[in-house]
Short mmCIF file of C-alpha atoms in Angstrom, two decimals:
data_model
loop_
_atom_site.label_atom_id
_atom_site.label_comp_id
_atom_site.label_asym_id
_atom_site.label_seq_id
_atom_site.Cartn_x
_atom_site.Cartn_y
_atom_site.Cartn_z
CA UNK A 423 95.70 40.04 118.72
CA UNK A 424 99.08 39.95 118.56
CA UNK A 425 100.02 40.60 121.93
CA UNK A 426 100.45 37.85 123.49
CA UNK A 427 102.66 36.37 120.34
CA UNK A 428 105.12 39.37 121.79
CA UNK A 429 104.64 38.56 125.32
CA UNK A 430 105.53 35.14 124.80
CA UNK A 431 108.69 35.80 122.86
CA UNK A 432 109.91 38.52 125.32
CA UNK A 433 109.68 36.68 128.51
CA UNK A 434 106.69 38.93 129.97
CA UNK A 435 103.25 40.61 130.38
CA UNK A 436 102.29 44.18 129.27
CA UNK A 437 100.11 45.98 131.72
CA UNK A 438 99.95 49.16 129.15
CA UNK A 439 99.60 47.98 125.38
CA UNK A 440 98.82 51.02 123.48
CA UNK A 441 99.28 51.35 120.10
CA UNK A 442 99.90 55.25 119.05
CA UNK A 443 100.96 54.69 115.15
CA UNK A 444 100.75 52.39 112.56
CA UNK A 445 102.13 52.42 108.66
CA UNK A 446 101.49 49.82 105.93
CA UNK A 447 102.85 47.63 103.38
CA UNK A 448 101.43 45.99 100.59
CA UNK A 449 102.85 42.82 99.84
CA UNK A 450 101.12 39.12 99.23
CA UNK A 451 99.30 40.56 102.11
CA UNK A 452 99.49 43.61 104.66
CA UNK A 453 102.63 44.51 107.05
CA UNK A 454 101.41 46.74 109.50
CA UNK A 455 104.17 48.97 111.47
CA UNK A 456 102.89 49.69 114.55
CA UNK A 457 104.36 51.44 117.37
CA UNK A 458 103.46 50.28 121.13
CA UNK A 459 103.55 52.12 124.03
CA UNK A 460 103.88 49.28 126.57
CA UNK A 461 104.87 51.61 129.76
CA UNK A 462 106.48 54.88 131.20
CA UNK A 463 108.95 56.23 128.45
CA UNK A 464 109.08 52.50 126.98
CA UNK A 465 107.67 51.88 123.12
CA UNK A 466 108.18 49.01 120.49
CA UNK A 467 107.80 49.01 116.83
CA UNK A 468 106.20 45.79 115.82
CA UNK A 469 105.86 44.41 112.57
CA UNK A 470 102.69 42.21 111.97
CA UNK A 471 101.78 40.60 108.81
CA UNK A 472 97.97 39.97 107.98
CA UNK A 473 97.94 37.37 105.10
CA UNK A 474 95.24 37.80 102.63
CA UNK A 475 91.76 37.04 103.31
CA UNK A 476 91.60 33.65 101.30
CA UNK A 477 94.37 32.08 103.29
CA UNK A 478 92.37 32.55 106.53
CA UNK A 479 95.15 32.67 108.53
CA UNK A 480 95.26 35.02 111.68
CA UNK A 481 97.22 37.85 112.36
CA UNK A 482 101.34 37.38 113.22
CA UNK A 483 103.97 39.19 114.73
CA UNK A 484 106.71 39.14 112.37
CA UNK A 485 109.30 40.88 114.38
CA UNK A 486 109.85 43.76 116.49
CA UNK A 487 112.31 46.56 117.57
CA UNK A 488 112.51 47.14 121.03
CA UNK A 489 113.91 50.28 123.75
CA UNK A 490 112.08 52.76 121.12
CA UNK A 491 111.27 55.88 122.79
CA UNK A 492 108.15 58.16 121.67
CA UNK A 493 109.89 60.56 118.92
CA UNK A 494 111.71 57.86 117.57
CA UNK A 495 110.34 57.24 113.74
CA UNK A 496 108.20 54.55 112.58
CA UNK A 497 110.23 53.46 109.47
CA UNK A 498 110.02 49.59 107.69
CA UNK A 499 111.88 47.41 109.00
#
């Protein structure tokens, strides 16, 4: 869902978007960690935020760390 939220803010499409971990937060809400494998040796960490179910609201992409390789560690960011 959030994929094209990061697409848009980095200037381009994603054939691969796999994501291979995730970590939470609770807050007023969820922030989900994830990290995306997005091609060859490339990952991302993303941060998305999933407000709480009375808000309807849909998913966001809060931010994102990018040139992550695959042992680099998931941490909160």
């Amino acid at each position: 869902q959030v994929k094209p939220q990061l697409e848009e803010k980095e200037g381009k499409t994603f054939d691969v978007f796999t994501a291979t971990e995730f970590r939470t937060q609770m807050v007023a809400g969820v922030n989900y960690f994830i990290k995306v494998h997005v091609g060859n040796e490339e990952f991302l960490h993303l941060r998305v935020f999933q407000s709480l179910p009375q808000e309807n609201k849909p998913l966001s992409l809060h931010s994102y760390q990018s040139s992550k390789k695959k042992h680099d560690e998931l941490a909160y960011f």
